[in-house]
JSON list of C-alpha atoms in Angstrom, two decimals:
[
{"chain": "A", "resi": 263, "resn": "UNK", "atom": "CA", "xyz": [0.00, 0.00, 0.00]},
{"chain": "A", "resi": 264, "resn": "UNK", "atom": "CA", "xyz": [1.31, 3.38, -1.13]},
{"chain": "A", "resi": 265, "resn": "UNK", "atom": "CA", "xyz": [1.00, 6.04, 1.59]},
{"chain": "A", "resi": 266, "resn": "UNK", "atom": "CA", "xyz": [1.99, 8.55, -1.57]},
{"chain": "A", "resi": 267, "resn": "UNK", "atom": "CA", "xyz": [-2.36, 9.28, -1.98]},
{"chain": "A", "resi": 268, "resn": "UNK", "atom": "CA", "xyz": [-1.93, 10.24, 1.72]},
{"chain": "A", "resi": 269, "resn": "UNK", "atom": "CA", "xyz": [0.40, 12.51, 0.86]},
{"chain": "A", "resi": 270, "resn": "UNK", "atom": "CA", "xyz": [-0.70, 14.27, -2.15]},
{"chain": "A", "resi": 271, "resn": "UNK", "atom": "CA", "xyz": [-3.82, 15.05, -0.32]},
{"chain": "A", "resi": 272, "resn": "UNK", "atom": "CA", "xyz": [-1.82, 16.39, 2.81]},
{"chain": "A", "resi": 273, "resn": "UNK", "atom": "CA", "xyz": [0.07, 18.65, 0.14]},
{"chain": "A", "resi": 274, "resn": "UNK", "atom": "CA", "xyz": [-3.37, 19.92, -1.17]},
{"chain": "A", "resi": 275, "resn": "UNK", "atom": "CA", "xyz": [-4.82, 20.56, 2.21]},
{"chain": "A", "resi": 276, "resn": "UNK", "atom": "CA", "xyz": [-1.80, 22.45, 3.82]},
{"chain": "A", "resi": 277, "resn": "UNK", "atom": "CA", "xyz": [-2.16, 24.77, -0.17]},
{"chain": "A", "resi": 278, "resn": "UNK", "atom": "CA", "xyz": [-5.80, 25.81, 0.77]},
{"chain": "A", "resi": 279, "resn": "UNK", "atom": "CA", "xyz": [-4.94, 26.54, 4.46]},
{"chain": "A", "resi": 280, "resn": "UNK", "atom": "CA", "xyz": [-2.15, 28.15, 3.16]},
{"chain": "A", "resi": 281, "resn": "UNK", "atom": "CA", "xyz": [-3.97, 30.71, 0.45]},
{"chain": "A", "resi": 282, "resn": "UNK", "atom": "CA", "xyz": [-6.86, 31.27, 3.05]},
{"chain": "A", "resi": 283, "resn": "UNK", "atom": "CA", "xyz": [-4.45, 32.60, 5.82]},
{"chain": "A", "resi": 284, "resn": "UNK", "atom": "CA", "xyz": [-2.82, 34.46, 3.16]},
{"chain": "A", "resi": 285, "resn": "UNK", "atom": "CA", "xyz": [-6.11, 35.89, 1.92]},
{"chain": "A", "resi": 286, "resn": "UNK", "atom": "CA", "xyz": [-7.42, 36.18, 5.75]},
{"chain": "A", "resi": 287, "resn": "UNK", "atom": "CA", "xyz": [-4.09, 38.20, 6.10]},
{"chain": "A", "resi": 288, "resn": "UNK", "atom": "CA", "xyz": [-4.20, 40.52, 3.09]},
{"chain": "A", "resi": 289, "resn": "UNK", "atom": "CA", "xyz": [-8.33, 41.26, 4.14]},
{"chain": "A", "resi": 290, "resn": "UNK", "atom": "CA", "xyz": [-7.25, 42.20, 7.75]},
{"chain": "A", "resi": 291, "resn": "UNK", "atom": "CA", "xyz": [-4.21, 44.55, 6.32]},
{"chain": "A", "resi": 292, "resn": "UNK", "atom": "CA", "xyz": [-6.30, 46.66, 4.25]},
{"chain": "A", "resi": 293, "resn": "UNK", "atom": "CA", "xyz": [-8.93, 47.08, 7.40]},
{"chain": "A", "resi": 294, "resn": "UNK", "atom": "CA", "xyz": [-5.96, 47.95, 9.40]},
{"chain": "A", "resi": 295, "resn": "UNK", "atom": "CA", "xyz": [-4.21, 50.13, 6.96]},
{"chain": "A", "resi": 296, "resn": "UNK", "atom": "CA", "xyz": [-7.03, 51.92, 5.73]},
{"chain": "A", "resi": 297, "resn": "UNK", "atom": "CA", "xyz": [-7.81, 52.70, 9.54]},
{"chain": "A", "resi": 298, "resn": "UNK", "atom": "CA", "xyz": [-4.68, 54.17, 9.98]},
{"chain": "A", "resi": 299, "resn": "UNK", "atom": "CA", "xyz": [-5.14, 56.31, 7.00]},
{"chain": "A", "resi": 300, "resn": "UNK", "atom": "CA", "xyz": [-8.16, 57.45, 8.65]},
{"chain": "A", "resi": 301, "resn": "UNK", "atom": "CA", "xyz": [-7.02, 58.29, 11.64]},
{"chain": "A", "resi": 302, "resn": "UNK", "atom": "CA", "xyz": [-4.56, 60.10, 9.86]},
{"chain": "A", "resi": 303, "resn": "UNK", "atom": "CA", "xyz": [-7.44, 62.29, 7.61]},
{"chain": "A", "resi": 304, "resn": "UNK", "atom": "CA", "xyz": [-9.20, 62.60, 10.89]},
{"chain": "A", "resi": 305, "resn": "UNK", "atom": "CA", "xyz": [-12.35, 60.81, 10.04]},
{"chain": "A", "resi": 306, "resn": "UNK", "atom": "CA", "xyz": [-14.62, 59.55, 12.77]},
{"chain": "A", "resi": 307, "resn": "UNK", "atom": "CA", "xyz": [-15.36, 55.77, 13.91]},
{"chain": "A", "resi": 308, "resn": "UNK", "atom": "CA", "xyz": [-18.08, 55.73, 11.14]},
{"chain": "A", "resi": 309, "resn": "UNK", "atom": "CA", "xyz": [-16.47, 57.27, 8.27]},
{"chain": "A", "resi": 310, "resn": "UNK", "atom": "CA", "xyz": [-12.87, 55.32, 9.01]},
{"chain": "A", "resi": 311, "resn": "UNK", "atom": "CA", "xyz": [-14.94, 51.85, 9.30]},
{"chain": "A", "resi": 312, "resn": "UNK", "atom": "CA", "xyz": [-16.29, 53.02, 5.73]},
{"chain": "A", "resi": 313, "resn": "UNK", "atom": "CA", "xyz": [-12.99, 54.41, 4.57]},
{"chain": "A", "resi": 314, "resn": "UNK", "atom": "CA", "xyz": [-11.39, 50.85, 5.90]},
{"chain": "A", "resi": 315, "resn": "UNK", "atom": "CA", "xyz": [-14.11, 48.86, 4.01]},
{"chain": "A", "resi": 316, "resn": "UNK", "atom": "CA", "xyz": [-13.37, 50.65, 0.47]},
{"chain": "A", "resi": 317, "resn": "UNK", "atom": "CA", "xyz": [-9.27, 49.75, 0.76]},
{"chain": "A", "resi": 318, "resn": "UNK", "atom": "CA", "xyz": [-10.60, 45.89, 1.25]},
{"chain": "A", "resi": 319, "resn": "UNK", "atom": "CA", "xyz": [-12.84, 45.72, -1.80]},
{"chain": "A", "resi": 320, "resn": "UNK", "atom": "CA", "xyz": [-10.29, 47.53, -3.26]},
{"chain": "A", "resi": 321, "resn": "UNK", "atom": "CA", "xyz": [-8.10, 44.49, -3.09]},
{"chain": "A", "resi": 322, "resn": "UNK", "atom": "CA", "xyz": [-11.06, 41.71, -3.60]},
{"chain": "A", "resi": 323, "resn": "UNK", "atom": "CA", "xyz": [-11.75, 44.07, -7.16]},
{"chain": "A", "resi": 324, "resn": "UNK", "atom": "CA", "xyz": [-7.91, 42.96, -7.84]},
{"chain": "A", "resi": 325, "resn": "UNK", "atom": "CA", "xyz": [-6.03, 46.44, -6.73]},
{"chain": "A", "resi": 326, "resn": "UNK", "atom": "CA", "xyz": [-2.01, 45.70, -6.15]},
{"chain": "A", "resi": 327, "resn": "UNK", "atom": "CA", "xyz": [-0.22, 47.32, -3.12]},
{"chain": "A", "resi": 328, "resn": "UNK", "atom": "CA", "xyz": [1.22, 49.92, -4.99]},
{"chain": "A", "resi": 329, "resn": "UNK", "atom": "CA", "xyz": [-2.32, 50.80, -6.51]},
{"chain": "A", "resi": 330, "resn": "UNK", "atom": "CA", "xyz": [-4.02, 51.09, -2.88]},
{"chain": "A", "resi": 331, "resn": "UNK", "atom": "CA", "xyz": [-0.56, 53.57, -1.52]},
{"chain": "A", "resi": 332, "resn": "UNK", "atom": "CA", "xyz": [-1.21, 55.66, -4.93]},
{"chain": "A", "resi": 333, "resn": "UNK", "atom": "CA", "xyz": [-5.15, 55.52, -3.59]},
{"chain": "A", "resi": 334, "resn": "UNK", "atom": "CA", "xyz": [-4.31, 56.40, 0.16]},
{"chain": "A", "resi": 335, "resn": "UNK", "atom": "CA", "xyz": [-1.63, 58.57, -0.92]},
{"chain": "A", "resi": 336, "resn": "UNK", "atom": "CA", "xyz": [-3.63, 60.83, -3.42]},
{"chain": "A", "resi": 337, "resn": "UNK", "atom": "CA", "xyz": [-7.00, 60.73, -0.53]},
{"chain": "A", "resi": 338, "resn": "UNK", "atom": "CA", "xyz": [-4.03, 62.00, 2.27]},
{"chain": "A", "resi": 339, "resn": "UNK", "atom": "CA", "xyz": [-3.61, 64.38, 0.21]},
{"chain": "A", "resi": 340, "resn": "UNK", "atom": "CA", "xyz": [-7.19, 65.42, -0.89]},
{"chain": "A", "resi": 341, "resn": "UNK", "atom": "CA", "xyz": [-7.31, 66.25, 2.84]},
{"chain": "A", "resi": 342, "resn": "UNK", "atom": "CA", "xyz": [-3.91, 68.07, 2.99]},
{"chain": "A", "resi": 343, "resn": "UNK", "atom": "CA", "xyz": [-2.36, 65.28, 5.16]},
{"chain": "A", "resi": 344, "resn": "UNK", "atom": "CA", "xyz": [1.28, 65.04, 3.69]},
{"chain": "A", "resi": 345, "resn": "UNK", "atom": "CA", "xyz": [2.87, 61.33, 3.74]},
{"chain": "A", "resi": 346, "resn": "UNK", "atom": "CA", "xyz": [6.02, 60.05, 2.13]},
{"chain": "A", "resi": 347, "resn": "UNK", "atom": "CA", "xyz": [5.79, 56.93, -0.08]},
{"chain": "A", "resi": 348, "resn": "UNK", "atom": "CA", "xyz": [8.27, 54.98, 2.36]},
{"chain": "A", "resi": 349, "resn": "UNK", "atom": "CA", "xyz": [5.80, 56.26, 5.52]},
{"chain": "A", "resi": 350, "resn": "UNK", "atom": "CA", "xyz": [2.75, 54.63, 3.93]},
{"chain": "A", "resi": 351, "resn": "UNK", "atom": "CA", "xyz": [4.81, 51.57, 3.14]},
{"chain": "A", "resi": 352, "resn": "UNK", "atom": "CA", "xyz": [5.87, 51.36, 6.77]},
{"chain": "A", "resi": 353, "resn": "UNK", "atom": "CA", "xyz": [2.25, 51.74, 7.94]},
{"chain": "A", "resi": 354, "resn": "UNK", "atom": "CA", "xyz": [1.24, 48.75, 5.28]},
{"chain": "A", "resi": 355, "resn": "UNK", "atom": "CA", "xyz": [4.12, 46.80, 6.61]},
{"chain": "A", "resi": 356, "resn": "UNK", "atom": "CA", "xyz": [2.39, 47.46, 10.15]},
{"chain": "A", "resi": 357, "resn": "UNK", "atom": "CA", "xyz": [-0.66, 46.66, 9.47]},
{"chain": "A", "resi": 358, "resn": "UNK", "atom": "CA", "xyz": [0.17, 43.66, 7.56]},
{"chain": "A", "resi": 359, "resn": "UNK", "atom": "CA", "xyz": [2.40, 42.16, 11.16]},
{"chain": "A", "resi": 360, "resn": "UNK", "atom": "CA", "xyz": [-0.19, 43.05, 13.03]},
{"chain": "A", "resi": 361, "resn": "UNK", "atom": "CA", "xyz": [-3.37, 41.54, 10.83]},
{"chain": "A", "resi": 362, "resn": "UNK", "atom": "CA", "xyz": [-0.96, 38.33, 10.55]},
{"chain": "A", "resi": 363, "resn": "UNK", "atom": "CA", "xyz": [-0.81, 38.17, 14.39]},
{"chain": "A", "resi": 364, "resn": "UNK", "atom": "CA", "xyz": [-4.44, 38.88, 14.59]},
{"chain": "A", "resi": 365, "resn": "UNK", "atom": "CA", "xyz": [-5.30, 35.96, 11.97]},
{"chain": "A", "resi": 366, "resn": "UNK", "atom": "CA", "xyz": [-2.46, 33.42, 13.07]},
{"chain": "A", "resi": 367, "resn": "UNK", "atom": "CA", "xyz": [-4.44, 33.63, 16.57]},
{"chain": "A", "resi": 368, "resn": "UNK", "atom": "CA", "xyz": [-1.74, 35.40, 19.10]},
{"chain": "A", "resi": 369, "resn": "UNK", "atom": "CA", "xyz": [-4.72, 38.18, 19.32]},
{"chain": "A", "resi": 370, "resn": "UNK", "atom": "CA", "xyz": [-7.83, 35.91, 19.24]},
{"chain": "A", "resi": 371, "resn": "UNK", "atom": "CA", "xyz": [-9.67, 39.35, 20.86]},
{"chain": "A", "resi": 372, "resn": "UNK", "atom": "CA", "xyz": [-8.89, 40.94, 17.38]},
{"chain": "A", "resi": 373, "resn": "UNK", "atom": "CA", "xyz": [-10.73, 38.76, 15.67]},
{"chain": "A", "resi": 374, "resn": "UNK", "atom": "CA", "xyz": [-14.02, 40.06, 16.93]},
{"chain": "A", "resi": 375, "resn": "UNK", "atom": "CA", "xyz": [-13.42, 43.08, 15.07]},
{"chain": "A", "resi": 376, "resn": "UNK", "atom": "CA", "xyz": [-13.07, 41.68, 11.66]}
]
């Protein structure tokens, strides 16, 4: 008996897991990043929830990274909020540690907040 079936399907299985934390991640890094770009704009709880939501069916509709910092980058500056390319990449880079603590479980709280 081959245990190579057994295998394979392990391979698959870890794949999907895989891409869904990934996804899980990239969802949760938006919410967080657009937050912070809100907070930034001084928007209120309503309007950065809303401003949040717009970054993550940004990236669902297929936006890259560097299309969402041109986004938040140009709406910063709709609002006369300066920020550097590099200081919106370090605020992405932030958001994206702490969504993948947030979905890996080490902040199971966070999760009520998806």
């Amino acid at each position: 008996m081959s245990i190579f079936p057994d295998r394979e399907a392990a391979f698959e299985q870890k794949f999907v897991h895989d891409e869904e934390v990934a996804f899980l991640v990239r969802m949760a890094r938006e919410r967080r990043f657009g937050l912070w770009a809100a907070g930034r704009m001084g928007q209120d709880e309503e309007a950065a929830a809303a401003y949040a939501r717009s970054l993550v069916k940004g990236a669902l509709d297929g936006k890259t990274d560097a299309e969402l910092l041109a986004e938040v980058q140009r709406d910063l500056a709709a609002r006369g909020v300066s920020a550097s390319p590099t200081e919106l990449q370090q605020a992405m880079l932030q958001a994206e540690t702490g969504a993948r603590t947030q979905v890996m479980g080490a902040d199971p709280s966070a999760l009520d907040r998806r």
